Coordinates of C-alpha atoms in Angstrom, one line a residue:
Chain A
M877 CA 19.5 7.2 27.2
K878 CA 16.3 8.8 26.0
L879 CA 14.0 11.0 28.1
L880 CA 10.5 12.0 27.2
V881 CA 9.9 15.5 28.6
N882 CA 6.3 16.9 28.9
F883 CA 5.8 20.5 29.9
S884 CA 3.0 22.9 30.3
R885 CA 3.3 26.6 29.7
G886 CA 0.4 27.3 31.9
K887 CA 2.6 28.8 34.6
G888 CA 4.5 31.0 32.2
R889 CA 7.1 30.3 29.7
K890 CA 10.2 28.7 31.2
P891 CA 13.3 27.8 29.2
I892 CA 13.4 24.3 30.8
I893 CA 15.8 22.6 28.5
A894 CA 18.1 25.5 28.3
Q895 CA 18.2 25.9 32.1
A896 CA 18.7 22.2 32.6
V897 CA 21.7 22.4 30.3
R898 CA 23.1 25.4 32.1
D899 CA 22.6 24.1 35.6
T900 CA 23.7 20.5 35.0
G901 CA 26.4 21.1 32.4
V902 CA 25.0 18.1 30.5
L903 CA 24.8 18.5 26.7
I904 CA 21.3 17.5 25.6
T905 CA 20.4 16.3 22.1
V906 CA 16.8 17.2 21.2
E907 CA 15.7 14.3 18.9
R908 CA 12.2 15.6 18.3
A909 CA 9.9 18.2 19.8
V910 CA 6.3 19.3 19.4
I911 CA 5.6 22.5 21.2
D912 CA 2.5 24.7 20.9
S913 CA 1.2 27.7 22.8
S914 CA 0.1 25.8 25.9
E915 CA 2.2 22.6 26.1
G916 CA 5.0 20.7 24.6
E917 CA 6.7 17.3 24.4
A918 CA 10.3 16.7 23.7
L919 CA 12.4 13.6 23.2
I920 CA 15.9 14.2 24.3
D921 CA 19.0 12.1 24.4
V922 CA 21.6 12.4 27.2
P923 CA 24.6 10.3 28.3
D924 CA 23.4 7.2 30.3
D925 CA 25.4 8.1 33.5
Q926 CA 23.8 11.6 33.6
C927 CA 20.3 10.8 32.8
R928 CA 19.0 10.9 36.4
L929 CA 20.7 14.2 37.0
V930 CA 19.0 15.7 34.0
R931 CA 15.7 14.1 34.9
D932 CA 15.7 15.4 38.5
K933 CA 16.7 18.9 37.3
M934 CA 13.8 19.1 34.7
T935 CA 11.4 17.7 37.2
S936 CA 12.3 20.4 39.7
L937 CA 11.6 22.9 36.9
G938 CA 8.1 21.6 36.5
A939 CA 8.4 19.1 33.7
D940 CA 7.1 15.5 33.6
V941 CA 10.1 13.4 32.7
R942 CA 10.1 9.7 31.9
I943 CA 13.1 7.6 31.1
L944 CA 12.5 5.6 28.0
E945 CA 14.1 2.2 28.3
H946 CA 12.8 0.9 24.9
G947 CA 12.2 2.0 21.4
I948 CA 9.3 1.0 19.2
T949 CA 7.6 -2.3 20.3
F950 CA 8.2 -5.0 17.8
N951 CA 5.8 -8.0 17.5
E952 CA 7.9 -10.5 15.6
S953 CA 5.0 -12.9 15.2
E954 CA 3.0 -10.4 13.2
C955 CA 6.0 -9.3 11.1
V956 CA 6.3 -11.0 7.7
D957 CA 9.7 -9.3 6.8
C958 CA 8.3 -7.1 4.0
G959 CA 10.4 -4.1 4.8
A960 CA 7.7 -1.4 4.5
C961 CA 9.1 0.3 7.5
I962 CA 12.7 0.5 6.3
S963 CA 12.4 3.6 4.0
I964 CA 9.9 5.4 6.3
C965 CA 12.1 5.5 9.4
P966 CA 14.0 8.8 9.7
R967 CA 16.7 7.1 11.9
D968 CA 17.5 3.9 10.0
V969 CA 16.2 1.7 12.8
F970 CA 15.2 -1.0 10.4
S971 CA 17.3 -3.1 8.1
F972 CA 17.5 -6.6 6.5
D973 CA 20.1 -9.2 7.6
D974 CA 21.7 -11.5 4.9
E975 CA 18.5 -13.6 4.9
F976 CA 16.1 -10.7 4.4
R977 CA 15.0 -11.0 8.0
L978 CA 14.0 -7.6 9.5
R979 CA 16.4 -6.3 12.1
L980 CA 15.9 -3.4 14.6
A981 CA 18.6 -1.1 15.9
E982 CA 16.3 -0.1 18.9
E983 CA 18.8 2.4 20.4
R984 CA 18.4 4.7 17.4
C985 CA 14.6 4.9 17.8
I986 CA 13.2 8.3 18.7
L987 CA 9.6 7.0 19.0
C988 CA 8.3 9.3 16.1
G989 CA 5.7 6.6 15.3
K990 CA 5.9 6.9 11.5
C991 CA 6.5 3.2 11.2
V992 CA 3.4 2.3 13.2
D993 CA 1.2 3.6 10.4
A994 CA 3.5 2.3 7.7
C995 CA 3.5 -1.4 8.9
P996 CA 0.7 -3.3 7.0
H997 CA 0.7 -6.0 9.6
D998 CA 0.3 -4.1 12.9
A999 CA 3.7 -5.5 14.0
L1000 CA 5.0 -2.1 15.3
T1001 CA 3.3 -0.2 18.2
M1002 CA 4.2 2.7 20.5
P1003 CA 5.4 1.5 23.9
L1004 CA 2.9 2.4 26.7
Chain B
M1111 CA 17.1 -32.9 -25.9
R1112 CA 13.7 -32.8 -24.4
K1113 CA 12.2 -34.3 -21.3
S1114 CA 8.6 -35.3 -21.1
I1115 CA 6.3 -34.4 -18.2
D1116 CA 5.8 -38.2 -17.7
Q1117 CA 9.6 -38.7 -17.3
I1118 CA 9.8 -35.8 -14.8
N1119 CA 6.8 -37.2 -12.8
E1120 CA 8.4 -40.7 -12.8
R1121 CA 11.5 -39.2 -11.3
I1122 CA 9.4 -37.4 -8.7
R1123 CA 7.7 -40.6 -7.8
D1124 CA 11.0 -42.5 -7.5
G1125 CA 12.5 -39.7 -5.3
N1126 CA 15.2 -39.0 -7.9
A1127 CA 14.0 -35.6 -9.2
R1128 CA 16.5 -32.8 -9.1
V1129 CA 14.5 -29.9 -7.8
V1130 CA 16.0 -26.4 -7.4
T1131 CA 14.5 -22.9 -6.7
A1132 CA 14.4 -20.2 -9.3
E1133 CA 17.0 -18.3 -7.2
E1134 CA 19.5 -21.2 -7.6
M1135 CA 18.9 -21.5 -11.3
P1136 CA 21.0 -18.7 -12.8
K1137 CA 24.1 -20.0 -11.2
I1138 CA 23.4 -23.6 -12.3
V1139 CA 23.0 -22.4 -15.9
A1140 CA 26.1 -20.3 -15.7
E1141 CA 28.1 -23.4 -14.5
L1142 CA 26.7 -26.2 -16.5
G1143 CA 25.4 -24.3 -19.6
E1144 CA 22.0 -24.7 -21.0
D1145 CA 22.4 -28.3 -22.1
G1146 CA 24.0 -29.3 -18.9
A1147 CA 21.2 -27.6 -16.8
L1148 CA 18.5 -29.3 -18.9
K1149 CA 20.0 -32.6 -18.2
E1150 CA 20.6 -31.9 -14.5
V1151 CA 17.5 -30.1 -13.3
D1152 CA 13.9 -31.5 -13.5
V1153 CA 11.9 -28.9 -11.7
V1154 CA 12.4 -25.2 -10.8
T1155 CA 10.3 -24.0 -8.0
T1156 CA 9.1 -20.3 -7.8
G1157 CA 7.5 -18.3 -5.0
T1158 CA 6.0 -14.9 -4.2
F1159 CA 4.5 -13.5 -1.0
G1160 CA 2.8 -10.1 -1.1
A1161 CA -0.3 -8.1 -1.0
M1162 CA -2.9 -9.5 -3.4
C1163 CA -6.1 -7.5 -2.9
S1164 CA -8.1 -9.5 -5.5
S1165 CA -8.5 -12.6 -3.2
G1166 CA -11.3 -14.3 -1.4
A1167 CA -13.1 -17.5 -0.5
F1168 CA -16.3 -19.2 -1.3
L1169 CA -17.9 -20.6 1.9
N1170 CA -20.7 -23.1 2.3
F1171 CA -22.3 -23.1 5.7
G1172 CA -24.8 -26.0 5.3
H1173 CA -28.5 -25.6 6.1
A1174 CA -29.9 -24.3 9.3
E1175 CA -33.2 -25.6 11.0
P1176 CA -35.6 -24.1 10.0
P1177 CA -33.8 -23.3 6.8
I1178 CA -32.9 -19.7 5.6
R1179 CA -32.1 -18.4 2.2
M1180 CA -29.4 -15.9 3.3
E1181 CA -29.6 -12.7 1.2
R1182 CA -27.3 -10.5 3.2
I1183 CA -24.5 -12.1 5.1
W1184 CA -22.0 -10.6 7.5
L1185 CA -18.9 -12.4 9.0
N1186 CA -17.5 -10.5 12.0
D1187 CA -19.5 -7.5 10.6
V1188 CA -17.7 -7.8 7.3
E1189 CA -20.3 -8.2 4.5
A1190 CA -19.9 -11.2 2.3
Y1191 CA -21.6 -11.5 -1.1
G1192 CA -24.7 -13.6 -0.8
G1193 CA -26.2 -13.7 -4.3
L1194 CA -25.2 -17.4 -4.5
A1195 CA -28.3 -19.5 -3.7
A1196 CA -29.1 -20.0 0.0
V1197 CA -26.1 -20.9 2.1
D1198 CA -23.1 -19.9 0.1
A1199 CA -21.1 -16.7 0.4
Y1200 CA -18.1 -15.2 -1.2
I1201 CA -15.9 -13.2 1.3
G1202 CA -13.7 -10.8 -0.5
A1203 CA -10.4 -9.8 1.1
T1204 CA -10.8 -6.0 0.7
Q1205 CA -14.3 -5.7 2.1
Q1206 CA -14.2 -3.6 5.3
S1207 CA -15.9 -4.2 8.6
E1208 CA -19.0 -2.1 9.1
T1209 CA -18.0 -1.4 12.7
R1210 CA -14.2 -1.4 12.7
G1211 CA -13.4 0.2 9.3
E1212 CA -10.0 -0.4 7.8
E1213 CA -8.5 -2.1 10.8
Y1214 CA -10.5 -5.3 10.1
G1215 CA -11.8 -6.7 6.8
G1216 CA -12.5 -9.8 4.7
A1217 CA -8.8 -10.7 4.7
H1218 CA -8.9 -10.8 8.6
V1219 CA -12.0 -12.9 8.5
I1220 CA -10.1 -15.4 6.2
E1221 CA -7.0 -15.3 8.4
D1222 CA -9.1 -15.8 11.6
L1223 CA -10.7 -18.8 10.1
V1224 CA -7.4 -20.3 9.0
A1225 CA -6.0 -19.6 12.6
G1226 CA -8.8 -21.7 14.1
K1227 CA -10.7 -18.7 15.6
A1228 CA -14.5 -18.5 15.8
V1229 CA -16.1 -16.2 13.4
S1230 CA -19.6 -14.7 13.9
L1231 CA -22.1 -15.3 11.1
R1232 CA -25.1 -13.0 10.8
A1233 CA -27.6 -13.1 7.9
I1234 CA -31.0 -11.9 7.0
S1235 CA -33.6 -13.0 4.5
K1236 CA -37.1 -11.9 3.4
G1237 CA -38.4 -15.5 4.1
T1238 CA -39.9 -17.8 1.5
D1239 CA -42.3 -20.8 1.6
C1240 CA -39.4 -23.1 1.2
Y1241 CA -37.0 -21.1 3.4
P1242 CA -39.1 -19.5 6.1
R1243 CA -36.4 -18.3 8.4
R1244 CA -35.6 -14.5 8.4
T1245 CA -32.5 -14.1 10.5
I1246 CA -29.7 -16.2 11.8
T1247 CA -26.7 -15.6 14.1
T1248 CA -24.1 -18.3 14.9
E1249 CA -20.4 -18.7 15.8
L1250 CA -18.5 -20.8 13.2
L1251 CA -15.1 -22.4 13.0
L1252 CA -13.5 -23.3 9.7
E1253 CA -14.1 -27.0 10.5
H1254 CA -17.9 -26.3 10.7
L1255 CA -18.0 -25.3 7.0
N1256 CA -18.7 -27.9 4.4
Q1257 CA -16.4 -26.1 1.9
A1258 CA -14.1 -23.2 2.2
I1259 CA -12.5 -22.7 -1.2
M1260 CA -10.1 -19.9 -1.8
C1261 CA -10.6 -18.4 -5.2
N1262 CA -8.5 -15.4 -6.1
P1263 CA -9.4 -13.7 -9.4
R1264 CA -6.0 -11.9 -9.7
N1265 CA -2.8 -13.1 -8.0
A1266 CA 0.8 -13.5 -8.8
Y1267 CA 1.4 -10.3 -10.8
Q1268 CA 4.4 -11.0 -13.0
R1269 CA 5.9 -7.7 -11.8
Y1270 CA 4.6 -4.4 -10.4
N1271 CA 5.6 -0.8 -11.0
A1272 CA 7.5 0.9 -8.2
A1273 CA 6.0 4.0 -6.5
V1274 CA 7.3 7.4 -5.6
N1275 CA 5.6 10.7 -4.6
T1276 CA 6.9 14.0 -6.0
T1277 CA 4.2 16.2 -4.2
D1278 CA 4.8 18.0 -1.0
R1279 CA 2.5 15.9 1.1
T1280 CA 2.6 12.3 2.5
L1281 CA 0.4 9.9 0.4
H1282 CA -1.3 6.8 1.7
T1283 CA -1.7 4.4 -1.2
Y1284 CA -2.0 0.7 -1.8
M1285 CA 1.8 1.0 -2.5
G1286 CA 2.1 2.0 1.2
T1287 CA 3.2 5.3 2.7
L1288 CA 4.9 7.5 0.2
L1289 CA 6.9 10.3 1.7
P1290 CA 6.8 13.8 0.1
S1291 CA 9.4 15.2 -2.2
S1292 CA 10.4 11.7 -3.4
G1293 CA 11.3 10.8 0.1
N1294 CA 11.2 7.0 -0.5
V1295 CA 10.3 4.4 -3.1
T1296 CA 8.1 1.4 -2.5
F1297 CA 7.9 -1.7 -4.6
S1298 CA 6.3 -5.1 -4.7
G1299 CA 7.2 -8.4 -6.2
A1300 CA 9.7 -11.4 -5.8
G1301 CA 11.6 -10.6 -8.9
L1302 CA 13.6 -13.6 -10.0
L1303 CA 11.5 -15.9 -7.8
N1304 CA 8.2 -14.7 -9.4
P1305 CA 6.4 -17.6 -11.1
I1306 CA 5.5 -15.8 -14.3
S1307 CA 8.8 -14.0 -14.7
N1308 CA 10.2 -17.6 -15.0
D1309 CA 7.7 -18.5 -17.7
P1310 CA 6.9 -15.1 -19.4
K1311 CA 5.5 -16.9 -22.5
L1312 CA 3.2 -18.9 -20.4
R1313 CA 4.3 -22.2 -21.9
L1314 CA 4.1 -24.0 -18.6
I1315 CA 1.6 -22.0 -16.5
G1316 CA -2.1 -22.4 -17.4
S1317 CA -5.3 -24.0 -16.3
G1318 CA -5.0 -27.1 -14.2
V1319 CA -1.4 -26.7 -13.3
P1320 CA -0.6 -27.5 -9.6
I1321 CA 0.6 -24.8 -7.3
F1322 CA 1.4 -23.9 -3.7
L1323 CA -1.2 -21.6 -2.4
C1324 CA -0.9 -20.2 1.2
G1325 CA 0.6 -23.4 2.4
A1326 CA -1.9 -25.7 0.7
P1327 CA -1.7 -27.6 -2.7
G1328 CA -3.8 -25.5 -5.1
M1329 CA -4.3 -25.0 -8.8
V1330 CA -4.2 -22.4 -11.5
V1331 CA -7.8 -21.8 -12.8
G1332 CA -6.5 -19.8 -15.7
E1333 CA -5.8 -16.2 -16.8
G1334 CA -6.3 -13.8 -14.0
T1335 CA -8.3 -10.6 -14.2
Q1336 CA -6.5 -7.5 -15.6
H1337 CA -4.1 -10.1 -17.2
S1338 CA -1.9 -8.1 -19.7
S1339 CA 1.0 -10.3 -20.8
A1340 CA 1.9 -8.2 -23.7
G1341 CA 3.0 -5.4 -21.3
G1342 CA 4.7 -7.9 -19.0
F1343 CA 1.9 -7.8 -16.4
S1344 CA 0.4 -11.3 -16.5
T1345 CA -1.8 -12.4 -13.7
L1346 CA -3.3 -15.8 -12.6
M1347 CA -6.7 -16.8 -11.2
V1348 CA -5.9 -19.5 -8.6
T1349 CA -7.8 -21.7 -6.2
G1350 CA -7.0 -23.9 -3.1
D1351 CA -8.6 -25.4 -0.1
L1352 CA -8.7 -22.9 2.7
K1353 CA -8.9 -25.7 5.3
Q1354 CA -5.4 -26.8 4.4
M1355 CA -3.8 -23.4 4.5
S1356 CA -1.4 -21.9 7.0
Q1357 CA -1.1 -18.5 8.6
D1358 CA 2.6 -18.7 7.7
F1359 CA 1.7 -18.0 4.1
L1360 CA -1.7 -16.1 4.5
R1361 CA -1.8 -12.8 6.3
A1362 CA -4.3 -10.0 6.6
A1363 CA -3.0 -6.5 6.3
T1364 CA -4.1 -2.9 6.4
M1365 CA -2.5 -0.2 4.1
T1366 CA -3.1 2.8 6.3
G1367 CA -5.4 5.3 4.7
Y1368 CA -6.1 2.9 1.8
G1369 CA -7.7 -0.3 3.3
V1370 CA -7.5 -3.9 3.9
T1371 CA -5.7 -6.5 1.8
L1372 CA -4.4 -10.0 2.0
Y1373 CA -0.9 -11.2 1.8
V1374 CA -0.8 -14.4 -0.2
G1375 CA 2.0 -16.9 -0.6
L1376 CA 2.0 -18.5 -4.0
G1377 CA 4.5 -20.7 -5.9
V1378 CA 4.4 -22.6 -9.1
P1379 CA 6.7 -25.6 -9.8
L1380 CA 8.0 -25.5 -13.4
P1381 CA 9.0 -28.7 -15.2
V1382 CA 12.3 -28.3 -17.1
I1383 CA 11.2 -29.9 -20.3
D1384 CA 13.4 -28.1 -22.8
K1385 CA 16.1 -25.5 -23.3
E1386 CA 13.6 -22.7 -23.5
V1387 CA 12.6 -23.4 -19.9
V1388 CA 16.2 -23.4 -18.8
R1389 CA 16.7 -20.0 -20.5
A1390 CA 13.6 -18.5 -19.0
T1391 CA 14.3 -19.8 -15.4
A1392 CA 17.8 -18.4 -15.5
V1393 CA 16.3 -15.0 -15.2
R1394 CA 17.9 -12.6 -12.6
D1395 CA 16.7 -9.6 -10.7
E1396 CA 18.9 -7.5 -13.0
D1397 CA 16.9 -8.7 -16.0
I1398 CA 13.5 -7.6 -14.7
S1399 CA 12.7 -3.9 -14.9
V1400 CA 9.6 -2.0 -14.0
D1401 CA 8.6 1.7 -14.2
L1402 CA 9.0 4.1 -11.3
I1403 CA 5.6 5.8 -11.2
D1404 CA 4.7 9.1 -9.6
Y1405 CA 1.7 8.4 -7.5
G1406 CA 1.4 12.2 -6.8
I1407 CA -0.6 12.4 -10.1
P1408 CA -4.2 11.3 -9.4
S1409 CA -4.8 9.9 -12.8
R1410 CA -4.8 6.5 -14.5
N1411 CA -1.9 7.7 -16.7
R1412 CA 0.7 8.4 -14.1
P1413 CA 4.0 9.5 -15.5
A1414 CA 7.0 7.1 -15.3
L1415 CA 10.1 8.8 -14.0
R1416 CA 12.5 6.0 -15.0
K1417 CA 13.0 2.3 -15.4
V1418 CA 14.4 0.4 -12.4
T1419 CA 15.3 -3.3 -12.0
Y1420 CA 14.4 -5.5 -9.1
A1421 CA 18.2 -5.8 -8.3
E1422 CA 18.3 -2.0 -7.8
L1423 CA 15.1 -1.9 -5.8
R1424 CA 16.3 -4.7 -3.5
S1425 CA 19.7 -3.1 -3.0
G1426 CA 18.0 -0.6 -0.5
S1427 CA 18.2 2.5 -2.5
I1428 CA 17.9 3.8 -6.0
N1429 CA 19.2 6.9 -7.8
L1430 CA 16.7 9.5 -9.0
N1431 CA 17.8 12.7 -10.6
G1432 CA 21.2 12.4 -8.8
E1433 CA 19.7 11.7 -5.4
E1434 CA 19.9 8.3 -3.5
I1435 CA 16.4 7.4 -2.4
R1436 CA 15.7 4.6 0.1
T1437 CA 13.5 1.8 -1.1
S1438 CA 10.9 -0.3 0.8
S1439 CA 9.6 -3.6 -0.3
L1440 CA 5.9 -4.2 0.5
S1441 CA 6.1 -7.9 -0.3
S1442 CA 8.4 -10.3 1.6
F1443 CA 11.4 -11.7 -0.1
R1444 CA 12.1 -13.9 2.8
R1445 CA 8.7 -15.5 2.7
A1446 CA 8.8 -15.8 -1.1
R1447 CA 12.0 -17.9 -0.6
Q1448 CA 10.2 -20.0 2.0
V1449 CA 7.4 -20.6 -0.5
A1450 CA 9.9 -21.8 -3.2
E1451 CA 11.8 -23.9 -0.6
T1452 CA 8.6 -25.5 0.8
L1453 CA 7.4 -26.3 -2.7
K1454 CA 10.9 -27.8 -3.4
D1455 CA 10.6 -30.0 -0.3
W1456 CA 7.0 -31.2 -1.4
I1457 CA 8.2 -32.3 -4.7
K1458 CA 11.3 -33.9 -3.5
A1459 CA 9.1 -35.9 -1.1
G1460 CA 6.9 -36.9 -3.9
K1461 CA 3.9 -35.0 -2.5
M1462 CA 3.2 -33.1 -5.7
E1463 CA 3.4 -34.1 -9.3
L1464 CA 3.4 -31.7 -12.2
S1465 CA 1.3 -31.3 -15.2
L1466 CA 1.2 -29.1 -18.3
P1467 CA -1.8 -26.7 -18.8
T1468 CA -5.1 -28.3 -19.9
R1469 CA -5.8 -24.9 -21.4
S1470 CA -3.2 -22.3 -22.2
I1471 CA -3.3 -18.6 -21.2
D1472 CA -3.2 -16.1 -24.0
P1473 CA 0.4 -14.7 -23.9
K1474 CA -0.6 -11.7 -26.1
R1475 CA -3.6 -10.3 -24.2
V1476 CA -3.5 -6.6 -23.4
V1477 CA -5.7 -5.0 -20.7
R1478 CA -8.0 -2.2 -21.7
P1479 CA -9.3 0.7 -19.7
M1480 CA -12.9 1.0 -18.7
H1481 CA -15.4 1.9 -21.4
E1482 CA -17.1 4.9 -19.9
T1483 CA -20.4 6.1 -21.4
V1484 CA -21.2 8.9 -19.0
K1485 CA -18.6 11.6 -18.8
T1486 CA -17.5 12.5 -15.4
P1487 CA -17.7 16.2 -14.7
R1488 CA -14.6 18.2 -15.3
V1489 CA -13.6 21.5 -13.8
L1490 CA -14.4 23.4 -17.1
D1491 CA -18.1 22.2 -16.8
I1492 CA -18.7 24.1 -13.6
M1493 CA -15.9 26.7 -13.2
D1494 CA -16.7 30.4 -13.0
R1495 CA -15.2 32.2 -16.0
N1496 CA -16.0 35.7 -14.6
I1497 CA -12.8 36.1 -12.8
V1498 CA -11.8 39.2 -10.8
S1499 CA -8.0 39.2 -10.3
I1500 CA -5.5 41.8 -8.9
G1501 CA -2.0 42.9 -9.6
E1502 CA 0.6 42.2 -6.9
E1503 CA 1.7 45.8 -6.8
E1504 CA -1.8 47.1 -6.0
E1505 CA -2.8 48.5 -2.6
I1506 CA -4.7 46.4 -0.1
R1507 CA -7.5 48.9 -0.3
T1508 CA -7.9 48.3 -4.0
A1509 CA -8.1 44.6 -3.3
A1510 CA -10.8 45.2 -0.7
L1511 CA -12.8 47.3 -3.2
K1512 CA -12.5 44.6 -5.8
L1513 CA -13.6 41.9 -3.5
L1514 CA -16.7 44.0 -2.6
K1515 CA -17.5 44.8 -6.1
G1516 CA -17.0 41.3 -7.4
E1517 CA -18.9 39.8 -4.5
T1518 CA -16.3 37.1 -4.1
N1519 CA -14.1 36.0 -1.3
H1520 CA -11.0 35.1 -3.3
L1521 CA -8.8 37.3 -5.5
P1522 CA -6.1 35.6 -7.5
V1523 CA -3.0 37.8 -7.7
V1524 CA -1.1 38.1 -11.0
N1525 CA 2.2 39.6 -11.9
S1526 CA 2.9 42.0 -14.7
E1527 CA 3.0 39.2 -17.2
G1528 CA -0.5 38.0 -16.1
R1529 CA 0.8 34.9 -14.4
L1530 CA -0.6 33.7 -11.1
V1531 CA 1.7 34.5 -8.2
G1532 CA -0.6 34.4 -5.2
I1533 CA -4.1 34.7 -3.8
V1534 CA -5.7 37.0 -1.3
T1535 CA -9.0 36.2 0.6
T1536 CA -11.4 38.4 2.6
F1537 CA -9.8 36.9 5.6
D1538 CA -6.3 38.1 4.6
I1539 CA -7.6 41.6 4.1
S1540 CA -9.6 41.6 7.4
K1541 CA -6.4 40.5 9.2
A1542 CA -4.4 43.3 7.5
V1543 CA -7.0 45.9 8.5
A1544 CA -7.3 44.6 12.1
N1545 CA -3.5 44.6 12.6
P1546 CA -2.3 47.6 10.7
G1547 CA 1.5 47.4 10.1
K1548 CA 3.9 47.8 7.4
A1549 CA 1.8 45.8 4.9
N1550 CA 0.5 48.1 2.3
L1551 CA 0.5 46.2 -0.9
V1552 CA -1.3 43.1 -2.0
R1553 CA 2.1 41.4 -2.4
D1554 CA 2.8 41.8 1.3
I1555 CA -0.3 39.9 2.5
M1556 CA -1.0 37.4 -0.3
K1557 CA -0.5 33.7 0.2
K1558 CA 2.2 32.8 -2.3
K1559 CA 1.6 29.0 -2.2
V1560 CA -1.5 28.7 -4.4
I1561 CA -3.3 25.4 -4.9
T1562 CA -4.6 25.4 -8.4
T1563 CA -6.6 23.2 -10.8
T1564 CA -6.9 23.0 -14.6
P1565 CA -10.0 23.0 -16.9
D1566 CA -9.4 19.4 -17.8
E1567 CA -9.1 18.1 -14.2
S1568 CA -11.9 15.9 -12.9
V1569 CA -14.1 17.6 -10.3
D1570 CA -13.5 14.7 -7.9
V1571 CA -9.8 15.5 -7.9
A1572 CA -10.4 19.2 -7.4
V1573 CA -12.8 18.5 -4.5
R1574 CA -10.1 16.4 -2.9
K1575 CA -7.7 19.3 -3.1
L1576 CA -10.2 21.6 -1.5
E1577 CA -10.7 19.1 1.3
Q1578 CA -7.0 18.3 1.9
H1579 CA -6.0 21.9 2.1
N1580 CA -9.1 23.1 3.9
I1581 CA -9.8 25.9 1.4
S1582 CA -12.9 26.9 -0.5
A1583 CA -11.6 28.0 -4.0
L1584 CA -9.1 27.0 -6.6
P1585 CA -7.8 29.3 -9.3
V1586 CA -8.1 27.5 -12.7
V1587 CA -4.9 28.0 -14.7
D1588 CA -3.9 27.1 -18.2
G1589 CA -0.4 25.7 -19.2
N1590 CA 1.2 29.2 -18.9
N1591 CA -0.1 29.7 -15.4
H1592 CA -2.6 32.3 -16.6
V1593 CA -5.8 32.4 -14.6
V1594 CA -8.7 31.4 -16.8
A1595 CA -11.4 30.9 -14.2
I1596 CA -12.0 30.1 -10.6
L1597 CA -13.6 27.2 -8.9
T1598 CA -15.4 27.7 -5.6
A1599 CA -17.6 25.7 -3.3
I1600 CA -20.5 27.6 -4.8
N1601 CA -19.7 26.3 -8.3
L1602 CA -19.9 22.8 -6.9
G1603 CA -23.6 23.3 -6.2
K1604 CA -24.1 23.2 -10.0
L1605 CA -23.3 19.5 -9.9
F1606 CA -26.4 18.7 -8.1
G1607 CA -28.6 20.2 -10.8
R1608 CA -26.7 19.0 -13.8
W1609 CA -25.0 15.7 -13.0
L1610 CA -26.5 14.2 -9.9
K1611 CA -30.0 13.7 -11.2

């Protein structure tokens, strides 16, 4: 399960992810992270049965944590099955089936948003 | 053996015609041989569905009361060409909205009309004795228009070169998003289903030939603009009734960072009149190759890195210099198939009969570049040849003195062979002075990644480099990476005096 973690460094720099790993013993995969001097956002992947444990730990350390139930939002009626998204995606979320119909492996999505710009037909959007 | 077009049409009328798609044809020819296939098959349907920027529609609105001679016309804030008498307009697919930019354009207006949505018309006029009205605003549906005739100057490209980007930044092109360092390849075209690839000598496709256009019966007008059959890049000008078209085969699109375009579904039915048609329609994806072009080069003459076939491109990845690179199609092969299948159903149901061209398209035409009479300014026209440079082993203090003496803000850094290895700016030196540390030599503080230009480069291209990298000077280098001049924002000022009169 994927968690979106937002943290502010206003109250001093805290090793939130490292501490959550140490305290919970859950191994966290950081899928992507954008961190600058004052704030940061990380998308992490944790085993489904431990995701609440990690969320609660990180929340207590001062982070905003949201469980992401879904990957990129796909509007099938706008899609024309061109495949512009396929080679753009860093996680191989998109592929064609035998009939050249676009298929999504949503569980692989790390919500990087690269496909949103690449889709000529506005069929892909970031979930709210 | 030969079959006449009349014989084929008679079989269509009788419901006995054997119609297959161009995708089925290679196998049929392999099984039955050319003679057998000629006897067996009457019509081969083709299809393509992809971005065709050179598209649009003529619209007639009828007269208002009091009447207006519309001079400038906007549909949903997208300007349509109004230099066509009083109440006609041509809405071009790539024209962008004046309020919404690249997210909405002429293609969207066309799709909205086809989808049955209301479109807002706004027009102005100077007013004449016969047309006194000066402004008009009204909401229109497609059904309110007298005529809505799609007329696309350049559609159905026979094939299209594939695109890659060898630079170190992402490019946004009409070939979609191109990742840096050859991170992906994009391509367009239906390959073995493409109409002209099944009739490369244009024996069957020409003026007056019936076609499938965006779900409606349409017609080939004739040779398309930029038509270049000698190089394998034939195009068609086509027309059809917008009122009969369907959103399934007509879609507006935006190539991010490039602009608006229209996805058009187009198919041509080919009568199988002789063995040459059989041979041509047996074409496979493996037989059709295009160049893989480096879009990182901002010139008309972009280098081709290799030849690739549609079979390779459609497989999902291609090999470039030993690396597998993923491919993305920009056109839809699934919809191209649907075009060919729908056309097949039409003909089997007797809804469309075929005809040979009333006027042929020149199969030897070659497209020429633009004839330019005014030279565009090049870097050598405005660059500053009085360059002050510095060696990488010099002290920072020497660099500071040189900058002061040369009254410049940029010092190209050269190695012992005189080749460019870096650049230092007054900013770099100020930083080194403000934070004294280990740095002592120019080498320690210079920026090693230098963005350069060449004397022959167009000033427009050099200016894009300055903007993209947010810098104010470019060393001008020759083929050996020797600095021959420098181009700064100050030099650009010369343009105003010399070129922009």
